[in-house]
XYZ file of C-alpha atoms in Angstrom:
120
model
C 24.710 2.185 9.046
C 21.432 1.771 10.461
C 19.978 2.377 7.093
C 21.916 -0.055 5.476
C 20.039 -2.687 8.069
C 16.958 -1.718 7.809
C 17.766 -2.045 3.575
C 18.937 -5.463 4.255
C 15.767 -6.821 6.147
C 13.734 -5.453 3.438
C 15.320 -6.925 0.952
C 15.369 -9.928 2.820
C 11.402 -9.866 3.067
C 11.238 -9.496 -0.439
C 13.190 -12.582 -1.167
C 11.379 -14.470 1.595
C 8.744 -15.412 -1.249
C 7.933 -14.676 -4.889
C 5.064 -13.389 -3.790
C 6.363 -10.381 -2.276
C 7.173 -7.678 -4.717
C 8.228 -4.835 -2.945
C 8.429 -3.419 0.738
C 9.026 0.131 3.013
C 9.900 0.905 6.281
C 8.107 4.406 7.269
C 7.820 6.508 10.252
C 4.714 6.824 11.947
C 5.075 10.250 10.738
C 4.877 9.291 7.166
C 9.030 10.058 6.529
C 10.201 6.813 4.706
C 12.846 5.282 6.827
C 14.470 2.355 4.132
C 12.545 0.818 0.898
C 13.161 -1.592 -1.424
C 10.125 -0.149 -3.861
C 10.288 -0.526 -7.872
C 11.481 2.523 -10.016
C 8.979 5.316 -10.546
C 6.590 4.738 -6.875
C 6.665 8.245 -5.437
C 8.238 7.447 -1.978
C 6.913 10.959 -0.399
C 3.412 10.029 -0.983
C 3.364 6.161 -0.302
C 4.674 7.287 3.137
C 2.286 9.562 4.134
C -0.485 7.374 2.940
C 1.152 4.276 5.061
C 1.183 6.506 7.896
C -2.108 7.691 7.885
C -3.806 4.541 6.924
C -2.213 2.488 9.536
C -3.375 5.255 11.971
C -7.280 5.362 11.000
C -6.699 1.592 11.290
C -5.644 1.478 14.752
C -8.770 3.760 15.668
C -11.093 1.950 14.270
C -9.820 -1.213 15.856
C -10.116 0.815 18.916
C -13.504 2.223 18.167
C -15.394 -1.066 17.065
C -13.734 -3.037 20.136
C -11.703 -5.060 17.918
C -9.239 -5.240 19.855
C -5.145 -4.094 19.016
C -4.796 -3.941 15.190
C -2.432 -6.566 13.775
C -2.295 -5.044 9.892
C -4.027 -3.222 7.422
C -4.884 -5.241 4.123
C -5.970 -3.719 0.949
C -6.999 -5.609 -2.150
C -6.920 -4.722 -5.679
C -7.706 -6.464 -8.910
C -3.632 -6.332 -9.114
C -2.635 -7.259 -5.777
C -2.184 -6.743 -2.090
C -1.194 -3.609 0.057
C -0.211 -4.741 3.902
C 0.395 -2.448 6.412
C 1.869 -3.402 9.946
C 3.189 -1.500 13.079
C 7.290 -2.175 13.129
C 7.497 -1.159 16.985
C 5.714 2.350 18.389
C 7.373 4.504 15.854
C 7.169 2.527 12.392
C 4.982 1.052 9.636
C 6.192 -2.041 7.592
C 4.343 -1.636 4.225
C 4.662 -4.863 1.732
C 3.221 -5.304 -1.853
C 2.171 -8.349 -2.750
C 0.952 -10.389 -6.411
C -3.135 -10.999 -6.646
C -2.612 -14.792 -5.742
C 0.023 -14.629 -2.965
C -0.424 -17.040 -0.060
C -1.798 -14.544 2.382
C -1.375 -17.032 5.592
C 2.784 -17.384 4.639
C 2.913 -13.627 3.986
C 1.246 -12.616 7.191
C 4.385 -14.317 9.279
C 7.174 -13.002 6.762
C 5.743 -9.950 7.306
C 5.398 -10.475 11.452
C 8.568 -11.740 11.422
C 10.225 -8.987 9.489
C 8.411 -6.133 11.790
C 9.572 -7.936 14.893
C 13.235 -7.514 13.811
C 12.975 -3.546 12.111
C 11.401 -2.560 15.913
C 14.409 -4.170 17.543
C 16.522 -2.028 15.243
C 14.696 1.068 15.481
């Protein structure tokens, strides 16, 4: 049942904007949780990265006295990668297109953590 929230949300952030193309909710452990992902993106693997990325984040932040990390933000020549904590114990990782509106994003995607850590 819980599942089929966390499902819902994520679906819900990917309908939040056209800009948005697909979204997970992992474990800090790297275990995906829920994901609304398109066919053929090796779940396994996109969690552990998630999971470790978000964690070197947070250390750096630490280490260069930068303060609490908000998100993780990777850019390719085909679009964005955005990590964020969802609570403690979870990592809300969104895809989004090359020229999405980063600042309308960011809140979806603040929004949308705020409510999976409630749930978790």
């Amino acid at each position: 049942m819980r599942t089929d929230m966390f499902q819902q949300s994520l679906e819900e952030l990917n309908g939040s904007t056209a800009d948005i193309e697909a979204s997970a909710l992992i474990s800090t452990d790297g275990l995906m949780i829920a994901s609304a992902l398109p066919q053929g993106m090796d779940e396994d693997r996109i969690g552990a990265m998630s999971a470790a990325l978000l964690s070197l984040g947070e250390r750096t932040a630490k280490e260069l006295a930068r303060g609490s990390l908000e998100r993780v933000l990777i850019q390719g020549e085909r679009g964005y990668v955005i990590m964020s904590a969802a609570g403690p114990e979870a990592v809300l990782t969104v895809l989004a297109k090359p020229n999405a509106k980063l600042g309308l994003i960011f809140l979806d995607i603040k929004r949308a953590a705020q409510a999976l850590s409630q749930m978790i």
